[in-house]
PDB file of C-alpha atoms in Angstrom:
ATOM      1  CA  UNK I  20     -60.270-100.794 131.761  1.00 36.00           C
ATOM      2  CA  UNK I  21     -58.370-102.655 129.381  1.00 37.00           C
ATOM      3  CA  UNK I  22     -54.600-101.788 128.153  1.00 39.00           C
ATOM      4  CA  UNK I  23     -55.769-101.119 124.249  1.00 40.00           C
ATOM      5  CA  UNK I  24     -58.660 -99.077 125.732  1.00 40.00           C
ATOM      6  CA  UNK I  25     -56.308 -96.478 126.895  1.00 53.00           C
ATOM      7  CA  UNK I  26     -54.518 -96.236 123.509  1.00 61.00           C
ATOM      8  CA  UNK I  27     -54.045 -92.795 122.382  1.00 66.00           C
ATOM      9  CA  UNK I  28     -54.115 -93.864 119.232  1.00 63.00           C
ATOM     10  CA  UNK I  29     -57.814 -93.909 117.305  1.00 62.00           C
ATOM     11  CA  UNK I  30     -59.219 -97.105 115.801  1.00 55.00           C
ATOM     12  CA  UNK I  31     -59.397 -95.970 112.248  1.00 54.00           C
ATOM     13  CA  UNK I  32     -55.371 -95.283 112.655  1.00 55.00           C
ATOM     14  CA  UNK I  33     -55.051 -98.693 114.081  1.00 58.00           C
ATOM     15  CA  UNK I  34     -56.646 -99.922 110.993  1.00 59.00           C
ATOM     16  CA  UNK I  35     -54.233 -97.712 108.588  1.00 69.00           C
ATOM     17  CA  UNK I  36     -51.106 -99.363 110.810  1.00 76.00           C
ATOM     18  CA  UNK I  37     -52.084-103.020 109.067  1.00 83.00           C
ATOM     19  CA  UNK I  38     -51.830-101.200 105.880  1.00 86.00           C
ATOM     20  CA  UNK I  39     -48.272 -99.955 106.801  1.00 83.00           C
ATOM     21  CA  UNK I  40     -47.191-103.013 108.080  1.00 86.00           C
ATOM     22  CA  UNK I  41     -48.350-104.904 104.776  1.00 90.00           C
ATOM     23  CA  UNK I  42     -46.669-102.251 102.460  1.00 88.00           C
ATOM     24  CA  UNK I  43     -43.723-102.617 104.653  1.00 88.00           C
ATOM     25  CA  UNK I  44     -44.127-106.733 103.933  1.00 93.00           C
ATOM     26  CA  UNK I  45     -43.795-106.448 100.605  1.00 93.00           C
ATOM     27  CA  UNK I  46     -40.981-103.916 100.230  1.00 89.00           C
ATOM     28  CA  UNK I  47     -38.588-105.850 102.582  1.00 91.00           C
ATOM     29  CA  UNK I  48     -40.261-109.023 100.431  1.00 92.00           C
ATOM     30  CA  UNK I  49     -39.421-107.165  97.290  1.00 90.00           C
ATOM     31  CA  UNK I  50     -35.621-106.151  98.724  1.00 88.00           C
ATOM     32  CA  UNK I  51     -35.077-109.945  99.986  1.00 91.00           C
ATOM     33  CA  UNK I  52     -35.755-110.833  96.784  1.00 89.00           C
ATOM     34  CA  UNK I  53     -33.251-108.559  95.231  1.00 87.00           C
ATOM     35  CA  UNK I  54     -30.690-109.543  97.344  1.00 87.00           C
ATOM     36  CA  UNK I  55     -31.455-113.624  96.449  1.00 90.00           C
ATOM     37  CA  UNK I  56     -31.202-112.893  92.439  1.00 88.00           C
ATOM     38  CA  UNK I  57     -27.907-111.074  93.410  1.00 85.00           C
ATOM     39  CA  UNK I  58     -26.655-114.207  95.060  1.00 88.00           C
ATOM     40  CA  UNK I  59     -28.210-117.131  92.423  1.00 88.00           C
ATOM     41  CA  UNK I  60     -30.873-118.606  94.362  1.00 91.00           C
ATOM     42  CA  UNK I  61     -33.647-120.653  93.006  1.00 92.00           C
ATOM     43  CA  UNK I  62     -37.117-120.055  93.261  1.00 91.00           C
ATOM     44  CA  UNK I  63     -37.976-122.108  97.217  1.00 94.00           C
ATOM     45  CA  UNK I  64     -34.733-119.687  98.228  1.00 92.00           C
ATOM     46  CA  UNK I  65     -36.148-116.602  96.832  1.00 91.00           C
ATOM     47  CA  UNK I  66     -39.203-117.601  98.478  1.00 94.00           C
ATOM     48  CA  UNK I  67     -37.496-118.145 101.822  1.00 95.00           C
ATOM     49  CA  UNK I  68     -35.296-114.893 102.003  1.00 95.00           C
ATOM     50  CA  UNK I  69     -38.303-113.008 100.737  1.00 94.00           C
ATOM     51  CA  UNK I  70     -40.418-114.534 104.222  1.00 95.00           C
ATOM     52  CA  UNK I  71     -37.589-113.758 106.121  1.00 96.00           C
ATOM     53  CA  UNK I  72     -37.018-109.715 105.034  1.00 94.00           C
ATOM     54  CA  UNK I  73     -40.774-109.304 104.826  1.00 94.00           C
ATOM     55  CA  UNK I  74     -41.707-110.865 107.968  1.00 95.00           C
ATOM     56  CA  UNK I  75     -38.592-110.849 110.820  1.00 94.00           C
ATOM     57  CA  UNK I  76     -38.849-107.124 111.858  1.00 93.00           C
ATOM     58  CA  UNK I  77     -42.125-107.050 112.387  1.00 93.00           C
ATOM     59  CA  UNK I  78     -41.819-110.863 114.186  1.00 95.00           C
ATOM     60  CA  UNK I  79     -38.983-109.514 116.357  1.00 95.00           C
ATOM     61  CA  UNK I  80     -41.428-106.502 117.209  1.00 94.00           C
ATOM     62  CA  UNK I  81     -44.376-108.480 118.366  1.00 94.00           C
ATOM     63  CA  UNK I  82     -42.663-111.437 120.250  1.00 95.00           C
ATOM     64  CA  UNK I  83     -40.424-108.459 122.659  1.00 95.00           C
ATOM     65  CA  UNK I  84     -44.335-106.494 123.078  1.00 94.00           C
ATOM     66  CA  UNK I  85     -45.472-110.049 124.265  1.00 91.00           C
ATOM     67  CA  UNK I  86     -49.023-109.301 123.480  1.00 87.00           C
ATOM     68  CA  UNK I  87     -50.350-112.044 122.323  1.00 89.00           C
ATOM     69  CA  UNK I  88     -49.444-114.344 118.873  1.00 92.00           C
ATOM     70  CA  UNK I  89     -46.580-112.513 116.111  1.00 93.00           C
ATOM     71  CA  UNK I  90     -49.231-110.919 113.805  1.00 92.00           C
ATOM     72  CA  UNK I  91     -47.660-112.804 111.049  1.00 93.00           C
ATOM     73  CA  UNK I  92     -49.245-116.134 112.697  1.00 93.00           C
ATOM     74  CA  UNK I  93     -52.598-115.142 113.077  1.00 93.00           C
ATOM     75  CA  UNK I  94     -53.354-112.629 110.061  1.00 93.00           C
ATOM     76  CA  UNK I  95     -53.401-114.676 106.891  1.00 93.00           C
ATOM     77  CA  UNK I  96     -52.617-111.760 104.919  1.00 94.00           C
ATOM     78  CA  UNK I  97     -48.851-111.072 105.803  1.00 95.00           C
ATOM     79  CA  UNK I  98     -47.397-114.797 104.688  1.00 96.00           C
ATOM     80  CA  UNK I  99     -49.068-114.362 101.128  1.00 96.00           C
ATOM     81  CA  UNK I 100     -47.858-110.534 100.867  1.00 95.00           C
ATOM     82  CA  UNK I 101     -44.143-111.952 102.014  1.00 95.00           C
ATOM     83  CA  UNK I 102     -44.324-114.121  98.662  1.00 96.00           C
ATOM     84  CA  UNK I 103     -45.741-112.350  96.800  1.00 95.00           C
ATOM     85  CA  UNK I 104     -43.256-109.721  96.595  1.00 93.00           C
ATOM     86  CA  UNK I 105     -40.255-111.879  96.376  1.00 93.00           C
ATOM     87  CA  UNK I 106     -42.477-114.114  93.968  1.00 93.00           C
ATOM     88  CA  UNK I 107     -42.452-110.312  92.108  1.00 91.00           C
ATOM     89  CA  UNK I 108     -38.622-109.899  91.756  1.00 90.00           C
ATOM     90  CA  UNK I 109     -38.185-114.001  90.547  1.00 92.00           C
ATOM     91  CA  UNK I 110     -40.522-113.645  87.676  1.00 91.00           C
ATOM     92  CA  UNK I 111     -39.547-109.750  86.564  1.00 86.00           C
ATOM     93  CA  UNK I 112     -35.937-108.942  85.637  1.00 79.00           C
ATOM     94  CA  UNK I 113     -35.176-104.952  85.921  1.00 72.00           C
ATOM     95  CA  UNK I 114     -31.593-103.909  84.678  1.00 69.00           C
ATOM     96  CA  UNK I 115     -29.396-102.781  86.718  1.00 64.00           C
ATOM     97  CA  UNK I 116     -29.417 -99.150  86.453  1.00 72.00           C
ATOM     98  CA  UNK I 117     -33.655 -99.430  86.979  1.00 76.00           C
ATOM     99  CA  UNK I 118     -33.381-101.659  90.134  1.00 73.00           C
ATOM    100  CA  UNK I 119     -31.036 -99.590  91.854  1.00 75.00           C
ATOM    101  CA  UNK I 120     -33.401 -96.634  91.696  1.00 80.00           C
ATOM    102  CA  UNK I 121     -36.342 -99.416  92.288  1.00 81.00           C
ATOM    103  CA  UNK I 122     -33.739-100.942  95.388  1.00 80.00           C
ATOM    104  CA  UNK I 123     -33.299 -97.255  96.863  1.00 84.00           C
ATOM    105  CA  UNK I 124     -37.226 -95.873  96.699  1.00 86.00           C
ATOM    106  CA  UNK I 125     -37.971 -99.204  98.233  1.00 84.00           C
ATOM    107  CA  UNK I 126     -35.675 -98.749 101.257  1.00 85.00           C
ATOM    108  CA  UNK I 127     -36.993 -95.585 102.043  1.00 89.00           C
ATOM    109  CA  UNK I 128     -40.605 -97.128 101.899  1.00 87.00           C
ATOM    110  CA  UNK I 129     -39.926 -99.746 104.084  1.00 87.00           C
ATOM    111  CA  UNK I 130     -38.219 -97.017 106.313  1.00 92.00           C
ATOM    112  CA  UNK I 131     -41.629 -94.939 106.854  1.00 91.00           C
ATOM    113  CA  UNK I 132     -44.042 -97.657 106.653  1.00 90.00           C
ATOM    114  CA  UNK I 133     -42.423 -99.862 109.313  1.00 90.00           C
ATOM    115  CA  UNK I 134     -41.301 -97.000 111.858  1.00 94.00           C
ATOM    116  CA  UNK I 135     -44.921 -95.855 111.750  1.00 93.00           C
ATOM    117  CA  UNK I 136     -46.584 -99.125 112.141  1.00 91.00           C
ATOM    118  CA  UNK I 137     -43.984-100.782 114.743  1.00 93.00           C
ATOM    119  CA  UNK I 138     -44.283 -97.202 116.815  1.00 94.00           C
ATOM    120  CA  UNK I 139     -48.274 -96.855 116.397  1.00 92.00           C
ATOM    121  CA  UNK I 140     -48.630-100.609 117.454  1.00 91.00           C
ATOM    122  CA  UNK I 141     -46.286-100.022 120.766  1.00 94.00           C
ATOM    123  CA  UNK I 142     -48.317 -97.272 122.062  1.00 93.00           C
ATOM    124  CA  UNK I 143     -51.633 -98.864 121.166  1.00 90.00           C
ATOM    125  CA  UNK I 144     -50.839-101.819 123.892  1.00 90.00           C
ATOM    126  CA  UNK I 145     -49.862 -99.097 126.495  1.00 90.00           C
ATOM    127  CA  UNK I 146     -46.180 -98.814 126.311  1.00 93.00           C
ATOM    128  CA  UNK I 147     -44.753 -95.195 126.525  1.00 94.00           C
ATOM    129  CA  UNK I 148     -42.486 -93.351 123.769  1.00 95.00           C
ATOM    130  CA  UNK I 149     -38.964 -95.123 124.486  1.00 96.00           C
ATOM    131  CA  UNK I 150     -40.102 -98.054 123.657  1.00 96.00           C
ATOM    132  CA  UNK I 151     -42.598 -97.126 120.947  1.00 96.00           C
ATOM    133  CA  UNK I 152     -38.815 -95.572 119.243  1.00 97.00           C
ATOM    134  CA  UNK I 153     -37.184 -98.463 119.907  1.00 96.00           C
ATOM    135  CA  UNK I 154     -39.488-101.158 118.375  1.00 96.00           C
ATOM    136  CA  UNK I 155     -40.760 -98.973 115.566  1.00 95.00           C
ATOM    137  CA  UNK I 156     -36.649 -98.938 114.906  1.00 95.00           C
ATOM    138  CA  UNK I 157     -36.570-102.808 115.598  1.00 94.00           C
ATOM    139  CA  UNK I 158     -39.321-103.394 112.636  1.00 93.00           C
ATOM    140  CA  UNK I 159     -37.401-101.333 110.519  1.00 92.00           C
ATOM    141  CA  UNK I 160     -34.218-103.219 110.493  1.00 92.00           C
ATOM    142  CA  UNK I 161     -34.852-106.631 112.345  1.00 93.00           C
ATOM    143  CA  UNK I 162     -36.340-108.137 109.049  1.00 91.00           C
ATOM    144  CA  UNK I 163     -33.171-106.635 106.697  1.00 89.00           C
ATOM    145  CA  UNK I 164     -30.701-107.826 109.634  1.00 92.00           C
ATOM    146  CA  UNK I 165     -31.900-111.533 109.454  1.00 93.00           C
ATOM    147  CA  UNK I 166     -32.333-111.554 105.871  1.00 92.00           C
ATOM    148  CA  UNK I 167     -28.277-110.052 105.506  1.00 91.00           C
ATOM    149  CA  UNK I 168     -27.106-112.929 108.138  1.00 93.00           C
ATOM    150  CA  UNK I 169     -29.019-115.810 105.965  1.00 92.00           C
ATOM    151  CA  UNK I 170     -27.269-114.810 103.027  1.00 91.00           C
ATOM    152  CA  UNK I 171     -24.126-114.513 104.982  1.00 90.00           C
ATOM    153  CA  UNK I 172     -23.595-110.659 104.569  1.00 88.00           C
ATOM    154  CA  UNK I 173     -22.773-108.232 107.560  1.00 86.00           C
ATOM    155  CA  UNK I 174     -26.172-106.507 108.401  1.00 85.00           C
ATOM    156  CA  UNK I 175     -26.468-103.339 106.646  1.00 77.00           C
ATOM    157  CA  UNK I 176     -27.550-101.578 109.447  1.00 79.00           C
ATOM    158  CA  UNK I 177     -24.210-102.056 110.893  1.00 78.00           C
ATOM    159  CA  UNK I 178     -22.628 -99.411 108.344  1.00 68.00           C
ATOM    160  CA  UNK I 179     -21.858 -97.927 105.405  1.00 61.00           C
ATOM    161  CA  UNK I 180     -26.104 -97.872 104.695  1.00 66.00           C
ATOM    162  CA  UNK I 181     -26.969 -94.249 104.519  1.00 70.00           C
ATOM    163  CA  UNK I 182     -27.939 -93.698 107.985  1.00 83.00           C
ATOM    164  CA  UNK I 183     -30.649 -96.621 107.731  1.00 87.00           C
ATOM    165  CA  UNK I 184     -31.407 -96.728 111.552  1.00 90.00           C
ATOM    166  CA  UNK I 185     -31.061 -92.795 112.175  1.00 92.00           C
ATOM    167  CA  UNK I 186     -33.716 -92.023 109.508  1.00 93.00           C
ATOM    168  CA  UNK I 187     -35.787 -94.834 111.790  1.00 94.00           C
ATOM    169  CA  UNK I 188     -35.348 -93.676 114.904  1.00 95.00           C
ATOM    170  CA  UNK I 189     -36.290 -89.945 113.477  1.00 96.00           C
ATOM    171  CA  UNK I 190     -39.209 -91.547 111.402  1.00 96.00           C
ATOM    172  CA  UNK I 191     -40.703 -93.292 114.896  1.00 96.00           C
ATOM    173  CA  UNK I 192     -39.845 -90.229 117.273  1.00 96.00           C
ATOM    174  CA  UNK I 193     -41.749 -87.994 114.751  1.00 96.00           C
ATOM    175  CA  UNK I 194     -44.658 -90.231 115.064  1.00 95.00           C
ATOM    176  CA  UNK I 195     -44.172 -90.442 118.992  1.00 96.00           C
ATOM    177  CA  UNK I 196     -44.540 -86.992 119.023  1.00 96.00           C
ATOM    178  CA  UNK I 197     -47.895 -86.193 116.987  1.00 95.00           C
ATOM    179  CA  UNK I 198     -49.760 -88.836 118.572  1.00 93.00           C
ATOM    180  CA  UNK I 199     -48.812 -87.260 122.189  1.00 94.00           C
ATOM    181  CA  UNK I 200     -49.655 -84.066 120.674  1.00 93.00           C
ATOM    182  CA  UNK I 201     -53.053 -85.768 119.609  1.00 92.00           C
ATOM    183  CA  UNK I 202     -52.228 -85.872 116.001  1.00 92.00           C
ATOM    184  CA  UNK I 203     -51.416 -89.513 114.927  1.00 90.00           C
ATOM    185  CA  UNK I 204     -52.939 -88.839 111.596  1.00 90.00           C
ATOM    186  CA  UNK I 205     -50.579 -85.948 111.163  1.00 92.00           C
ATOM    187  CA  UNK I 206     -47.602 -88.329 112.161  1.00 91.00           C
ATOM    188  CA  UNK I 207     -48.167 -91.250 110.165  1.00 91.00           C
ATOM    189  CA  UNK I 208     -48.263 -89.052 106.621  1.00 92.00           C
ATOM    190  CA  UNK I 209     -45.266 -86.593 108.360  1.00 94.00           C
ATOM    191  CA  UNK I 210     -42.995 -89.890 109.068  1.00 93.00           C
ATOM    192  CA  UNK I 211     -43.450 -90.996 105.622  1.00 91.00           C
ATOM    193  CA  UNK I 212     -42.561 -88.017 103.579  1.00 94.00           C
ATOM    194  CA  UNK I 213     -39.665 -88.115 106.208  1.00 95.00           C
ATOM    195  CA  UNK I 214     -38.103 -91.093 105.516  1.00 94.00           C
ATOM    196  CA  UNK I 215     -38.663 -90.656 101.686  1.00 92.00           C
ATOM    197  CA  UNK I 216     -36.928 -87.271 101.987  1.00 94.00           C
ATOM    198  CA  UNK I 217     -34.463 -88.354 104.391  1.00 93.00           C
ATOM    199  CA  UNK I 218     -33.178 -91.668 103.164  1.00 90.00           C
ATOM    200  CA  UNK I 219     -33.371 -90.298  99.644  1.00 90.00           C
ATOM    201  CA  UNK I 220     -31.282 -87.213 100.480  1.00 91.00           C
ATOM    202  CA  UNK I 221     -28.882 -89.178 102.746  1.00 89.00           C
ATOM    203  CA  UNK I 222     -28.012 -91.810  99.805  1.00 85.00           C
ATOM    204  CA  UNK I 223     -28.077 -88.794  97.349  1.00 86.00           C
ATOM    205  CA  UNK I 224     -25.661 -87.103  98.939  1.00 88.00           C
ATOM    206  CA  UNK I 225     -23.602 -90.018 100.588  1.00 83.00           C
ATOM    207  CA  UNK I 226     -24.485 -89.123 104.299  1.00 86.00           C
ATOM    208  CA  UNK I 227     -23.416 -91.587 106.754  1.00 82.00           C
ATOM    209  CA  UNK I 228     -22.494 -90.939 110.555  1.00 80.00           C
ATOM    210  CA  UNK I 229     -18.248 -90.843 111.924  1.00 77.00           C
ATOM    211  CA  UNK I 230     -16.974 -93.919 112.791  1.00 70.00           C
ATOM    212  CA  UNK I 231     -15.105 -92.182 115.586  1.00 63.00           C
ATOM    213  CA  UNK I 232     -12.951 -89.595 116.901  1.00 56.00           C
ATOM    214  CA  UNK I 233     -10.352 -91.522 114.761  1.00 57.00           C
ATOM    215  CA  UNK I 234     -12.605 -90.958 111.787  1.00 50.00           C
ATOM    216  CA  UNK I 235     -10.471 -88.821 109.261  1.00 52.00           C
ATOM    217  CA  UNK I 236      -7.902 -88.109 111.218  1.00 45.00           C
ATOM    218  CA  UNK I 237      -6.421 -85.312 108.967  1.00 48.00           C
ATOM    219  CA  UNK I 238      -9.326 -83.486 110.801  1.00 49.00           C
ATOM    220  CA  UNK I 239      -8.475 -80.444 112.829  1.00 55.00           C
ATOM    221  CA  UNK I 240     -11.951 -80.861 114.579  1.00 49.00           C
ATOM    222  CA  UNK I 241     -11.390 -84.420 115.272  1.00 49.00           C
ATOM    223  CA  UNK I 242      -7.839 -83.434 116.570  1.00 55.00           C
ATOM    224  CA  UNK I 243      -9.092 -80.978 118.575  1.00 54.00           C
ATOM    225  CA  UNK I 244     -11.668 -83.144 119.942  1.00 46.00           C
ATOM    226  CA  UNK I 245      -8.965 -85.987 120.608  1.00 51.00           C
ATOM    227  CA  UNK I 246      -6.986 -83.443 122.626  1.00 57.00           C
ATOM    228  CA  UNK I 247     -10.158 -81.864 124.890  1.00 55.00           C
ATOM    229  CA  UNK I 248     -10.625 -85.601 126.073  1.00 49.00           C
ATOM    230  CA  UNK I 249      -7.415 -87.185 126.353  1.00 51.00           C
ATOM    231  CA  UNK I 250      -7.112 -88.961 123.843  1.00 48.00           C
ATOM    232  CA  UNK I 251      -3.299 -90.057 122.474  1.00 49.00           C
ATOM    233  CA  UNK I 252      -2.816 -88.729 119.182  1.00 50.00           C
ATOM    234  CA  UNK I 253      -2.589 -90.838 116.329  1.00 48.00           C
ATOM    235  CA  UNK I 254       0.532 -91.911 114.288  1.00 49.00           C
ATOM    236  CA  UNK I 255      -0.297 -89.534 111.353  1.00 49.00           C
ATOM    237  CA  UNK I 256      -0.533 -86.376 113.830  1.00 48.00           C
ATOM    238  CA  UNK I 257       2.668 -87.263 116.365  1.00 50.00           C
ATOM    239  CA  UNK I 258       4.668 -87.506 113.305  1.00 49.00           C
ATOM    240  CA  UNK I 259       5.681 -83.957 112.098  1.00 51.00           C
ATOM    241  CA  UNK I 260       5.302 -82.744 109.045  1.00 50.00           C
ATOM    242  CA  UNK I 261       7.711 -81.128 106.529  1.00 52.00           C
ATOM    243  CA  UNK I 262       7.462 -77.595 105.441  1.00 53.00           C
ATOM    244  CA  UNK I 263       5.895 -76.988 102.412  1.00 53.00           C
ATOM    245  CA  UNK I 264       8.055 -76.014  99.510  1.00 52.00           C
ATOM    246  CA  UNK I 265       7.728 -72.546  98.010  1.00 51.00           C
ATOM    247  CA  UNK I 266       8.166 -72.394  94.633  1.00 49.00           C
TER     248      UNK I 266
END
């Protein structure tokens, strides 16, 4: 019996993962074209960056599965989706205020469609639920990371992003979960409306993870913390503080 044949994942959601991973082509096409406006690129550069955001996570994905030719090679639909969405953002201008509620929705697209698809495709070659997580998480932010270093940016998924990679990881272990429950159908809509509602709310509200137990260290949790473990105190808490005036 072959590998796919033991897939607990049914053919017609195999089908609906090429959708996601084309929908998840053009967003991070659509983004990488963003990002090459922002920085004055012509129209072969928009082109390029657009390839590389729409295309790298899911490359990345395939090439550490090492089943067979990157999807991206042997489908003649993904190359054409990559341009087309950065061919999208060269030709129409939004303002500002429009693209950055275009830029956000987008994200959490990408977010949902990729964690699905890179998750779904990991279990359908036989692979268990670690590393359907981790490569559904990979898709998500490989493309982004490669796109960030071209341009000569620090990778957003390395901070300050509105927990990019937890809302990932949550979006693929969510769909881990329903298809070992015998539900993939359930998980692919349920880690979609996820990621919308988590990425939106976590950029909404400015939700990011600590950087630390040195993370605001006017913190009595975070001095506490520092104390339970060892940890010397910082320069702010050793020094001692005057008494507050009454009036």
């Amino acid at each position: 019996m072959s590998v796919i044949s033991s897939s607990p994942i049914p053919a017609g959601i195999t089908v609906t993962k090429r959708y996601l991973d084309l929908a998840g082509v053009f967003s991070c096409a659509l983004l990488g074209g963003a990002m090459a406006r922002t920085a004055g690129l012509d129209l072969f550069e928009f082109l390029a960056v657009g390839v590389i955001s729409g295309l790298g996570g899911g490359v990345i994905r395939d090439v550490l599965l090492q089943h067979g030719t990157p999807v991206a090679l042997t489908d003649y639909a993904y190359l054409p989706t990559a341009l087309a969405g950065a061919a999208v953002v060269f030709v129409i201008k939004f303002s500002e205020s429009a693209w950055t509620r275009i830029f956000t929705a987008l994200d959490a697209a990408v977010i949902g469609c990729w964690a699905v698809a890179g998750a779904n495709k990991t279990l359908a070659v036989g692979l268990g639920w670690l590393p359907a997580v981790l490569l559904g998480t990979v898709t998500v932010v490989g493309g982004g990371a490669l796109r960030d270093i071209v341009l000569g940016r620090r990778p957003a998924v390395l901070g300050g992003n509105g927990l990019y990679a937890t809302v990932a990881i949550a979006v693929a272990g969510t769909t881990v979960i329903c298809v070992y429950r015998g539900a993939p159908a359930l998980g692919t809509a349920l880690g979609i409306v996820l990621a919308l509602v988590f990425r939106l709310a976590a950029v909404r509200w400015g939700w990011n993870l600590p950087g630390g137990l040195e993370w605001r260290s006017g913190s009595g949790t975070a001095a506490r913390l520092r104390r339970g473990i060892g940890i010397a105190k910082t320069d702010d808490e050793e020094r001692p503080h005057p008494p507050e005036e009454k009036p």
